[in-house]
Amino acid sequence: DAKTTQPPSMDCAEGRAANLPCNHSTISGNEYVYWYRQIHSQGPQYIIHGLKNNETNEMASLIITEDRKSSTLILPHATLRDTAVYYCIVRVSGYSTLTFGKGTMLLVSP
Amino acid sequence: NAGVTQTPKFRVLKTGQSMTLLCAQDMNHEYMYWYRQDPGMGLRLIHYSVGEGTTAKGEVPDGYNVSRLKKQNFLLGLESAAPSQTSVYFCASSDPGPENAQYFGPGTRLTVL
């Protein structure tokens, strides 16, 4: 699986957009980009995933660069409940397990 | 739809005792997984199953055994608990293929004294 690089921590003001970057420069053409988050002591929560195209759902948007070497998770209007560790994960085709790194600790402040 | 549930939520064991953690899913997923998470670390895969009656080793399988006798259940056993197995255990399930997301349970917090 391709490795990912994320900043260890980020801050965001409540109500503003949170943009979480992820670098995956060694990604292969058949590997998906996944985002999960983990609120303290809870199970990881699936957010969104994509292969090549940008994706949007009720929680977030995922922007993948054209060369697929990086991506950005966007929480359009962050709330205090979005404070969590966010994991960017690359999944290789044909092998379904997830490899979690250390993620980005997002702190949303009033 | 309960999703993925785990039993128990908390447990304290003494060194050498045994126990079984139960994971159940109601999404008819083929694949199920057991992860552990230690303080300040990411999740690590212990064992996984790609279908009823099948199991496979993950990254950190030593000291654990698993069984998948029914499609909806995945059991994680500790035959002789050690303090190094103090951790939070998460179960997950998914449909086959990397295009399908894994969905996680709420976790079991295990302490081995």
Coordinates of N, CA and C in Angstrom, one line a residue:
Chain A
D1 N 0.8 -1.2 0.0 CA 0.0 0.0 0.0 C 0.9 1.2 0.0
A2 N 0.4 2.3 -0.7 CA 1.2 3.5 -0.7 C 1.1 4.2 0.7
K3 N 2.3 4.8 1.1 CA 2.3 5.5 2.3 C 1.6 6.9 2.2
T4 N 1.1 7.4 3.4 CA 0.5 8.7 3.4 C 1.2 9.6 4.4
T5 N 1.2 10.9 4.2 CA 1.8 11.8 5.1 C 0.8 12.9 5.4
Q6 N 0.5 13.1 6.7 CA -0.4 14.1 7.1 C 0.2 14.9 8.2
P7 N -0.2 16.2 8.3 CA 0.3 17.0 9.4 C -0.2 16.4 10.8
P8 N 0.6 16.5 11.8 CA 0.2 15.9 13.1 C -1.0 16.6 13.7
S9 N -1.1 17.9 13.5 CA -2.3 18.6 14.1 C -2.6 19.8 13.3
M10 N -3.9 20.2 13.4 CA -4.4 21.4 12.8 C -5.5 22.0 13.7
D11 N -5.7 23.4 13.5 CA -6.7 24.1 14.3 C -7.7 24.6 13.3
C12 N -9.0 24.8 13.7 CA -10.0 25.4 12.9 C -11.0 26.1 13.8
A13 N -11.5 27.2 13.3 CA -12.5 28.0 14.1 C -13.9 27.4 13.7
E14 N -14.7 27.3 14.7 CA -16.1 26.8 14.5 C -16.8 27.6 13.5
G15 N -17.5 26.9 12.6 CA -18.2 27.5 11.5 C -17.4 27.7 10.2
R16 N -16.1 27.6 10.3 CA -15.2 27.8 9.2 C -15.0 26.4 8.5
A17 N -14.5 26.4 7.3 CA -14.1 25.2 6.6 C -12.8 24.7 7.1
A18 N -12.8 23.4 7.3 CA -11.5 22.7 7.7 C -11.0 21.9 6.5
N19 N -9.8 22.2 6.1 CA -9.1 21.6 5.0 C -8.0 20.8 5.5
L20 N -8.1 19.5 5.4 CA -7.1 18.6 5.9 C -6.3 17.9 4.7
P21 N -5.0 18.2 4.6 CA -4.2 17.7 3.5 C -3.7 16.3 3.8
C22 N -3.4 15.6 2.7 CA -2.8 14.3 2.7 C -1.9 14.1 1.5
N23 N -0.7 13.7 1.7 CA 0.2 13.4 0.6 C 0.3 11.9 0.4
H24 N 0.2 11.5 -0.8 CA 0.3 10.0 -1.1 C 1.0 9.9 -2.5
S25 N 2.2 10.4 -2.5 CA 2.9 10.6 -3.8 C 3.3 9.2 -4.5
T26 N 3.2 8.1 -3.7 CA 3.6 6.8 -4.4 C 2.3 6.0 -4.7
I27 N 1.2 6.7 -4.7 CA -0.1 5.9 -5.0 C -0.1 5.3 -6.4
S28 N -0.7 4.1 -6.4 CA -0.9 3.5 -7.7 C -2.2 3.8 -8.3
G29 N -2.4 3.5 -9.6 CA -3.6 3.8 -10.3 C -4.8 3.1 -9.8
N30 N -4.7 2.0 -9.1 CA -5.9 1.2 -8.7 C -6.1 1.4 -7.2
E31 N -5.4 2.3 -6.5 CA -5.6 2.5 -5.1 C -6.5 3.6 -4.8
Y32 N -7.4 3.3 -3.8 CA -8.4 4.3 -3.4 C -7.9 5.1 -2.2
V33 N -8.3 6.3 -2.1 CA -8.0 7.2 -1.0 C -9.2 7.2 0.0
Y34 N -9.0 6.8 1.2 CA -10.1 6.8 2.2 C -9.8 7.8 3.3
W35 N -10.8 8.3 3.9 CA -10.7 9.1 5.1 C -11.6 8.6 6.2
Y36 N -11.1 8.4 7.3 CA -11.8 8.0 8.5 C -11.5 9.1 9.6
R37 N -12.3 9.1 10.6 CA -12.0 9.9 11.8 C -12.3 9.1 13.0
Q38 N -11.6 9.5 14.1 CA -11.8 8.9 15.4 C -12.0 9.9 16.5
I39 N -13.1 10.0 17.0 CA -13.4 10.9 18.2 C -13.0 10.1 19.4
H40 N -12.4 10.8 20.3 CA -11.8 10.2 21.5 C -12.5 9.0 22.0
S41 N -11.8 7.9 22.1 CA -12.3 6.6 22.7 C -13.4 5.9 21.9
Q42 N -13.8 6.5 20.8 CA -14.8 5.8 20.0 C -14.2 5.0 18.8
G43 N -15.0 4.2 18.2 CA -14.6 3.5 17.0 C -14.3 4.4 15.8
P44 N -13.4 4.1 14.9 CA -13.2 4.9 13.7 C -14.5 5.0 12.9
Q45 N -14.7 6.2 12.4 CA -15.9 6.5 11.6 C -15.6 6.8 10.2
Y46 N -16.2 6.0 9.3 CA -15.9 6.2 7.8 C -16.5 7.6 7.4
I47 N -15.7 8.4 6.6 CA -16.1 9.7 6.1 C -16.4 9.6 4.7
I48 N -15.4 9.3 3.9 CA -15.6 9.4 2.4 C -14.4 8.7 1.7
H49 N -14.5 8.3 0.5 CA -13.4 7.7 -0.2 C -13.6 8.1 -1.7
G50 N -12.5 7.9 -2.5 CA -12.5 8.2 -3.9 C -11.3 7.6 -4.6
L51 N -11.4 7.4 -5.9 CA -10.4 6.8 -6.7 C -9.7 7.9 -7.5
K52 N -10.4 8.6 -8.4 CA -9.8 9.6 -9.2 C -10.6 11.0 -9.1
N53 N -11.9 10.8 -9.1 CA -12.8 12.0 -9.1 C -13.0 12.6 -7.8
N54 N -13.3 13.9 -7.7 CA -13.7 14.5 -6.4 C -15.0 13.9 -6.0
E55 N -15.2 13.8 -4.7 CA -16.4 13.2 -4.1 C -17.0 14.1 -3.1
T56 N -18.3 14.0 -2.9 CA -19.0 14.8 -1.9 C -20.1 13.9 -1.3
N57 N -20.2 14.0 0.0 CA -21.4 13.4 0.7 C -21.9 14.3 1.8
E58 N -22.7 13.8 2.6 CA -23.3 14.7 3.6 C -22.4 15.1 4.7
M59 N -21.2 14.4 4.8 CA -20.3 14.8 5.8 C -19.2 15.7 5.3
A60 N -18.7 15.4 4.1 CA -17.5 16.1 3.7 C -17.3 16.1 2.2
S61 N -16.3 16.7 1.7 CA -15.9 16.7 0.3 C -14.4 16.2 0.2
L62 N -14.1 15.4 -0.8 CA -12.8 14.9 -1.0 C -12.3 15.4 -2.4
I63 N -11.2 16.2 -2.3 CA -10.6 16.7 -3.5 C -9.3 15.9 -3.8
I64 N -9.2 15.3 -4.9 CA -8.0 14.5 -5.3 C -7.3 15.3 -6.5
T65 N -6.0 15.5 -6.4 CA -5.3 16.2 -7.4 C -5.3 15.4 -8.7
E66 N -5.1 16.0 -9.8 CA -5.1 15.3 -11.1 C -4.1 14.2 -11.2
D67 N -2.9 14.4 -10.6 CA -1.9 13.4 -10.6 C -2.0 12.4 -9.5
R68 N -3.1 12.6 -8.6 CA -3.4 11.7 -7.5 C -2.4 11.6 -6.5
K69 N -1.4 12.5 -6.4 CA -0.4 12.4 -5.4 C -0.7 13.1 -4.1
S70 N -1.8 13.8 -4.1 CA -2.3 14.3 -2.8 C -3.8 14.5 -2.9
S71 N -4.4 14.7 -1.7 CA -5.8 14.9 -1.6 C -6.1 15.9 -0.4
T72 N -7.3 16.4 -0.4 CA -7.7 17.3 0.7 C -9.1 16.9 1.1
L73 N -9.3 16.7 2.4 CA -10.6 16.5 3.0 C -11.1 17.8 3.4
I74 N -12.4 18.1 3.0 CA -12.9 19.4 3.4 C -14.2 19.2 4.2
L75 N -14.2 19.7 5.4 CA -15.4 19.8 6.3 C -15.9 21.2 6.1
P76 N -17.0 21.4 5.4 CA -17.4 22.8 5.0 C -17.7 23.7 6.1
H77 N -18.3 23.3 7.2 CA -18.7 24.1 8.3 C -18.4 23.4 9.6
A78 N -17.1 23.5 10.0 CA -16.7 22.7 11.2 C -17.4 23.0 12.4
T79 N -17.8 22.0 13.2 CA -18.4 22.2 14.5 C -17.5 21.6 15.6
L80 N -17.8 21.9 16.9 CA -17.0 21.4 18.0 C -16.9 19.9 17.9
R81 N -18.0 19.3 17.5 CA -18.1 17.8 17.4 C -17.2 17.2 16.4
D82 N -16.7 18.0 15.5 CA -15.7 17.5 14.5 C -14.3 17.4 15.0
T83 N -14.1 17.8 16.3 CA -12.8 17.6 16.9 C -12.5 16.1 17.0
A84 N -11.4 15.7 16.3 CA -11.1 14.2 16.2 C -9.7 14.1 15.6
V85 N -9.3 12.8 15.5 CA -8.1 12.5 14.7 C -8.6 12.0 13.4
Y86 N -8.1 12.6 12.3 CA -8.5 12.2 10.9 C -7.4 11.4 10.2
Y87 N -7.8 10.3 9.7 CA -6.9 9.4 9.0 C -7.1 9.4 7.5
C88 N -6.0 9.5 6.8 CA -6.0 9.4 5.4 C -5.3 8.0 5.1
I89 N -6.0 7.2 4.3 CA -5.5 5.8 4.1 C -5.7 5.5 2.6
V90 N -4.6 4.9 2.1 CA -4.7 4.4 0.7 C -4.9 2.9 0.7
R91 N -5.8 2.4 0.0 CA -6.1 1.0 -0.1 C -5.8 0.5 -1.5
V92 N -5.1 -0.6 -1.5 CA -4.7 -1.2 -2.7 C -5.8 -2.2 -3.2
S93 N -5.9 -2.2 -4.5 CA -6.9 -3.1 -5.1 C -6.7 -4.6 -4.7
G94 N -7.7 -5.3 -4.4 CA -7.6 -6.7 -4.1 C -7.1 -7.1 -2.7
Y95 N -6.8 -6.1 -1.9 CA -6.4 -6.4 -0.5 C -7.2 -5.4 0.4
S96 N -8.1 -6.0 1.1 CA -9.1 -5.1 1.7 C -8.9 -4.5 3.1
T97 N -7.7 -4.9 3.7 CA -7.5 -4.4 5.0 C -7.1 -2.9 5.0
L98 N -7.2 -2.2 6.1 CA -6.8 -0.8 6.3 C -5.5 -0.7 7.1
T99 N -4.7 0.2 6.7 CA -3.5 0.4 7.5 C -3.6 1.9 8.0
F100 N -3.8 2.0 9.3 CA -3.9 3.3 10.0 C -2.6 3.8 10.4
G101 N -2.3 5.1 10.0 CA -1.1 5.8 10.5 C -1.4 6.6 11.8
K102 N -0.8 7.7 12.0 CA -1.0 8.5 13.2 C -2.1 9.6 12.9
G103 N -2.3 9.9 11.7 CA -3.4 10.9 11.4 C -3.1 12.3 11.8
T104 N -4.2 13.2 11.6 CA -4.1 14.6 11.9 C -5.1 14.8 13.0
M105 N -4.6 15.4 14.1 CA -5.5 15.8 15.2 C -6.1 17.2 14.9
L106 N -7.4 17.2 14.6 CA -8.1 18.5 14.3 C -8.8 19.0 15.5
L107 N -8.4 20.2 15.9 CA -9.1 20.8 17.0 C -9.9 22.0 16.5
V108 N -11.2 21.9 16.7 CA -12.2 22.9 16.4 C -12.5 23.8 17.6
S109 N -12.3 25.1 17.5 CA -12.4 25.9 18.7 C -13.6 26.9 18.5
P110 N -14.2 27.3 19.6 CA -15.3 28.3 19.5 C -14.8 29.6 18.9
Chain B
N1 N -31.2 -1.0 12.3 CA -29.9 -1.4 11.9 C -28.9 -1.0 12.9
A2 N -28.3 -2.0 13.6 CA -27.4 -1.7 14.7 C -26.0 -1.5 14.1
G3 N -25.7 -2.0 12.9 CA -24.4 -1.9 12.4 C -23.5 -2.9 13.0
V4 N -22.4 -2.5 13.6 CA -21.4 -3.4 14.2 C -21.5 -3.2 15.7
T5 N -21.7 -4.3 16.4 CA -21.8 -4.2 17.9 C -20.7 -5.1 18.5
Q6 N -20.2 -4.7 19.7 CA -19.2 -5.5 20.3 C -19.6 -5.7 21.8
T7 N -19.2 -6.9 22.2 CA -19.5 -7.3 23.6 C -18.3 -8.0 24.2
P8 N -17.8 -7.6 25.5 CA -18.4 -6.6 26.3 C -17.8 -5.2 25.9
K9 N -18.2 -4.2 26.6 CA -17.6 -2.8 26.4 C -16.3 -2.7 27.2
F10 N -16.3 -3.2 28.4 CA -15.1 -3.1 29.2 C -14.9 -4.5 29.9
R11 N -13.6 -4.8 30.2 CA -13.3 -6.0 30.9 C -11.9 -5.9 31.5
V12 N -11.8 -6.4 32.7 CA -10.5 -6.5 33.4 C -10.2 -7.9 33.7
L13 N -9.0 -8.3 33.3 CA -8.6 -9.7 33.4 C -7.3 -9.8 34.3
K14 N -7.1 -10.9 34.9 CA -5.8 -11.1 35.5 C -4.9 -11.9 34.5
T15 N -3.6 -11.7 34.7 CA -2.7 -12.4 33.8 C -3.0 -13.9 33.8
G16 N -3.0 -14.5 32.6 CA -3.3 -16.0 32.5 C -4.7 -16.4 32.3
Q17 N -5.6 -15.4 32.6 CA -7.1 -15.7 32.4 C -7.4 -15.7 30.9
S18 N -8.5 -16.3 30.5 CA -8.9 -16.3 29.1 C -10.2 -15.6 29.0
M19 N -10.5 -15.2 27.8 CA -11.8 -14.5 27.5 C -12.0 -14.5 26.0
T20 N -13.3 -14.2 25.6 CA -13.7 -14.1 24.2 C -14.4 -12.8 24.0
L21 N -14.0 -12.1 23.0 CA -14.7 -10.9 22.6 C -15.6 -11.2 21.4
L22 N -16.8 -10.7 21.5 CA -17.8 -11.0 20.4 C -18.0 -9.8 19.6
C23 N -18.0 -10.0 18.3 CA -18.4 -9.0 17.3 C -19.6 -9.5 16.5
A24 N -20.6 -8.6 16.3 CA -21.7 -9.0 15.5 C -22.0 -7.8 14.5
Q25 N -22.4 -8.2 13.3 CA -22.8 -7.2 12.3 C -24.1 -7.6 11.6
D26 N -24.9 -6.6 11.3 CA -26.2 -6.9 10.7 C -26.3 -6.4 9.3
M27 N -25.2 -6.1 8.6 CA -25.1 -5.6 7.3 C -24.9 -6.6 6.2
N28 N -24.8 -7.9 6.6 CA -24.6 -9.0 5.7 C -23.2 -8.9 5.0
H29 N -22.3 -8.3 5.7 CA -20.9 -8.2 5.1 C -20.2 -9.5 5.1
E30 N -19.4 -9.7 4.0 CA -18.6 -10.9 3.9 C -17.4 -10.9 4.8
Y31 N -16.7 -9.7 4.8 CA -15.5 -9.5 5.5 C -15.6 -9.0 6.9
M32 N -14.8 -9.5 7.8 CA -14.8 -9.0 9.2 C -13.4 -8.9 9.7
Y33 N -13.1 -8.0 10.6 CA -11.7 -7.7 11.0 C -11.7 -7.4 12.5
W34 N -10.5 -7.8 13.1 CA -10.2 -7.4 14.5 C -9.0 -6.5 14.5
Y35 N -9.1 -5.3 15.1 CA -7.9 -4.4 15.3 C -7.7 -4.2 16.8
R36 N -6.5 -3.8 17.1 CA -6.2 -3.3 18.4 C -5.6 -1.9 18.3
Q37 N -5.9 -1.1 19.3 CA -5.3 0.3 19.4 C -4.7 0.5 20.7
D38 N -3.4 0.8 20.7 CA -2.7 1.1 22.0 C -2.6 2.7 22.1
P39 N -2.4 3.2 23.3 CA -2.4 4.6 23.5 C -1.5 5.4 22.6
G40 N -2.0 6.4 21.9 CA -1.2 7.2 21.1 C -0.7 6.6 19.8
M41 N -1.3 5.4 19.5 CA -1.0 4.7 18.2 C -2.2 4.5 17.3
G42 N -1.9 4.2 16.1 CA -2.9 3.9 15.1 C -3.4 2.5 15.4
L43 N -4.4 2.1 14.6 CA -4.9 0.8 14.7 C -4.0 -0.3 14.0
R44 N -4.0 -1.4 14.6 CA -3.2 -2.5 14.0 C -4.1 -3.7 13.8
L45 N -4.0 -4.4 12.7 CA -4.9 -5.5 12.3 C -4.4 -6.8 13.0
I46 N -5.3 -7.5 13.7 CA -4.9 -8.7 14.4 C -5.2 -9.9 13.5
H47 N -6.5 -10.1 13.2 CA -6.9 -11.2 12.3 C -8.1 -10.6 11.5
Y48 N -8.3 -11.3 10.4 CA -9.5 -11.0 9.6 C -10.1 -12.2 9.0
S49 N -11.3 -12.0 8.4 CA -12.0 -13.2 7.8 C -12.7 -12.7 6.5
V50 N -12.5 -13.5 5.5 CA -13.1 -13.1 4.2 C -14.4 -13.9 3.9
G51 N -14.8 -14.6 4.9 CA -16.1 -15.3 4.7 C -16.3 -16.3 5.9
E52 N -17.5 -16.8 6.0 CA -17.9 -17.8 7.0 C -16.9 -18.9 7.0
G53 N -16.4 -19.3 8.1 CA -15.5 -20.5 8.2 C -14.0 -20.2 7.8
T54 N -13.7 -19.0 7.4 CA -12.3 -18.6 7.1 C -11.8 -17.6 8.0
T55 N -10.5 -17.7 8.3 CA -9.8 -16.7 9.0 C -8.4 -16.5 8.5
A56 N -7.7 -15.4 8.8 CA -6.4 -15.1 8.3 C -5.7 -14.2 9.3
K57 N -4.3 -14.3 9.3 CA -3.6 -13.5 10.3 C -3.3 -12.1 9.7
G58 N -3.4 -11.1 10.6 CA -3.0 -9.8 10.2 C -1.6 -9.4 10.7
E59 N -1.4 -8.2 11.1 CA -0.1 -7.7 11.4 C 0.4 -8.2 12.8
V60 N -0.5 -8.3 13.8 CA -0.1 -8.7 15.1 C -1.0 -9.8 15.7
P61 N -0.9 -11.0 15.1 CA -1.8 -12.1 15.5 C -1.4 -12.9 16.7
D62 N -0.1 -12.8 17.2 CA 0.3 -13.6 18.3 C -0.4 -13.4 19.6
G63 N -0.8 -14.5 20.2 CA -1.6 -14.5 21.5 C -3.1 -14.4 21.3
Y64 N -3.5 -14.4 20.1 CA -5.0 -14.3 19.8 C -5.4 -15.5 18.9
N65 N -6.7 -15.9 19.0 CA -7.3 -16.8 18.1 C -8.6 -16.3 17.7
V66 N -9.1 -16.6 16.5 CA -10.4 -16.1 16.1 C -11.2 -17.3 15.5
S67 N -12.5 -17.0 15.4 CA -13.4 -18.0 14.7 C -14.6 -17.2 14.1
R68 N -15.0 -17.8 12.9 CA -16.1 -17.2 12.2 C -17.1 -18.3 11.8
L69 N -17.8 -18.8 12.8 CA -18.7 -19.9 12.6 C -20.0 -19.5 11.9
K70 N -20.4 -18.2 12.1 CA -21.6 -17.6 11.4 C -21.1 -16.4 10.7
K71 N -21.8 -16.1 9.6 CA -21.4 -14.9 8.8 C -21.5 -13.6 9.6
Q72 N -22.4 -13.5 10.5 CA -22.6 -12.3 11.2 C -21.8 -12.1 12.4
N73 N -21.0 -13.1 12.8 CA -20.3 -13.1 14.1 C -18.8 -13.4 13.8
F74 N -18.0 -12.6 14.6 CA -16.5 -12.9 14.5 C -16.0 -12.8 15.9
L75 N -15.4 -13.9 16.4 CA -15.0 -14.0 17.8 C -13.5 -13.9 17.9
L76 N -13.0 -13.1 18.9 CA -11.6 -13.0 19.2 C -11.3 -13.5 20.6
G77 N -10.4 -14.5 20.6 CA -10.1 -15.2 21.9 C -8.7 -14.9 22.4
L78 N -8.6 -14.8 23.7 CA -7.3 -14.7 24.3 C -7.2 -15.9 25.3
E79 N -6.4 -16.8 25.0 CA -6.3 -18.0 25.7 C -5.6 -17.8 27.1
S80 N -4.6 -17.0 27.1 CA -3.8 -16.8 28.3 C -3.4 -15.3 28.3
A81 N -4.2 -14.4 28.9 CA -4.0 -13.0 28.8 C -2.7 -12.5 29.4
A82 N -2.1 -11.6 28.7 CA -0.8 -11.0 29.2 C -1.0 -9.4 29.3
P83 N -0.3 -8.8 30.2 CA -0.4 -7.3 30.3 C -0.2 -6.6 29.0
S84 N 0.6 -7.2 28.1 CA 0.9 -6.5 26.8 C -0.4 -6.5 25.9
Q85 N -1.4 -7.3 26.3 CA -2.7 -7.3 25.6 C -3.7 -6.3 26.1
T86 N -3.3 -5.5 27.1 CA -4.1 -4.3 27.5 C -4.2 -3.4 26.3
S87 N -5.4 -3.1 25.9 CA -5.6 -2.3 24.7 C -7.1 -2.1 24.5
V88 N -7.4 -1.3 23.5 CA -8.8 -1.2 23.0 C -8.9 -2.0 21.7
Y89 N -9.9 -2.8 21.7 CA -10.1 -3.7 20.5 C -11.3 -3.3 19.7
F90 N -11.1 -3.1 18.4 CA -12.2 -2.7 17.5 C -12.4 -3.8 16.5
C91 N -13.7 -4.0 16.2 CA -14.1 -4.9 15.2 C -14.6 -4.1 14.0
A92 N -14.5 -4.6 12.8 CA -15.0 -3.9 11.6 C -15.6 -5.0 10.7
S93 N -16.4 -4.5 9.7 CA -16.9 -5.4 8.7 C -17.0 -4.6 7.4
S94 N -17.0 -5.3 6.3 CA -17.1 -4.7 5.0 C -17.6 -5.7 3.9
D95 N -18.0 -5.2 2.8 CA -18.1 -6.0 1.6 C -16.7 -6.2 1.0
P96 N -16.6 -7.2 0.1 CA -15.3 -7.4 -0.5 C -14.8 -6.2 -1.4
G97 N -13.5 -6.1 -1.5 CA -13.0 -5.1 -2.4 C -12.6 -3.8 -1.8
P98 N -11.6 -3.1 -2.3 CA -11.1 -1.9 -1.7 C -12.1 -0.7 -2.0
E99 N -13.1 -0.9 -2.9 CA -14.0 0.2 -3.1 C -15.1 0.3 -2.1
N100 N -15.1 -0.7 -1.2 CA -16.2 -0.7 -0.1 C -15.6 -0.4 1.2
A101 N -16.2 0.5 1.9 CA -15.7 1.0 3.2 C -15.9 -0.1 4.3
Q102 N -15.0 0.0 5.3 CA -15.1 -0.8 6.5 C -15.9 0.0 7.5
Y103 N -16.7 -0.6 8.3 CA -17.5 0.0 9.3 C -17.1 -0.6 10.7
F104 N -16.9 0.3 11.6 CA -16.3 -0.1 12.9 C -17.4 -0.2 14.0
G105 N -17.1 -1.1 15.0 CA -17.9 -1.1 16.2 C -17.3 -0.1 17.2
P106 N -18.0 0.0 18.4 CA -17.6 1.0 19.4 C -16.4 0.6 20.2
G107 N -15.9 -0.6 20.1 CA -14.7 -1.0 20.8 C -15.0 -1.7 22.2
T108 N -13.9 -2.5 22.6 CA -13.9 -3.1 23.9 C -12.6 -2.7 24.5
R109 N -12.7 -2.1 25.7 CA -11.5 -1.7 26.5 C -11.1 -2.8 27.4
L110 N -10.0 -3.4 27.2 CA -9.5 -4.5 28.0 C -8.3 -4.2 28.8
T111 N -8.3 -4.5 30.0 CA -7.1 -4.3 30.9 C -6.7 -5.6 31.5
V112 N -5.4 -5.9 31.3 CA -4.9 -7.2 31.9 C -3.9 -6.8 33.0
L113 N -4.2 -7.3 34.2 CA -3.4 -6.9 35.4 C -2.3 -8.0 35.6

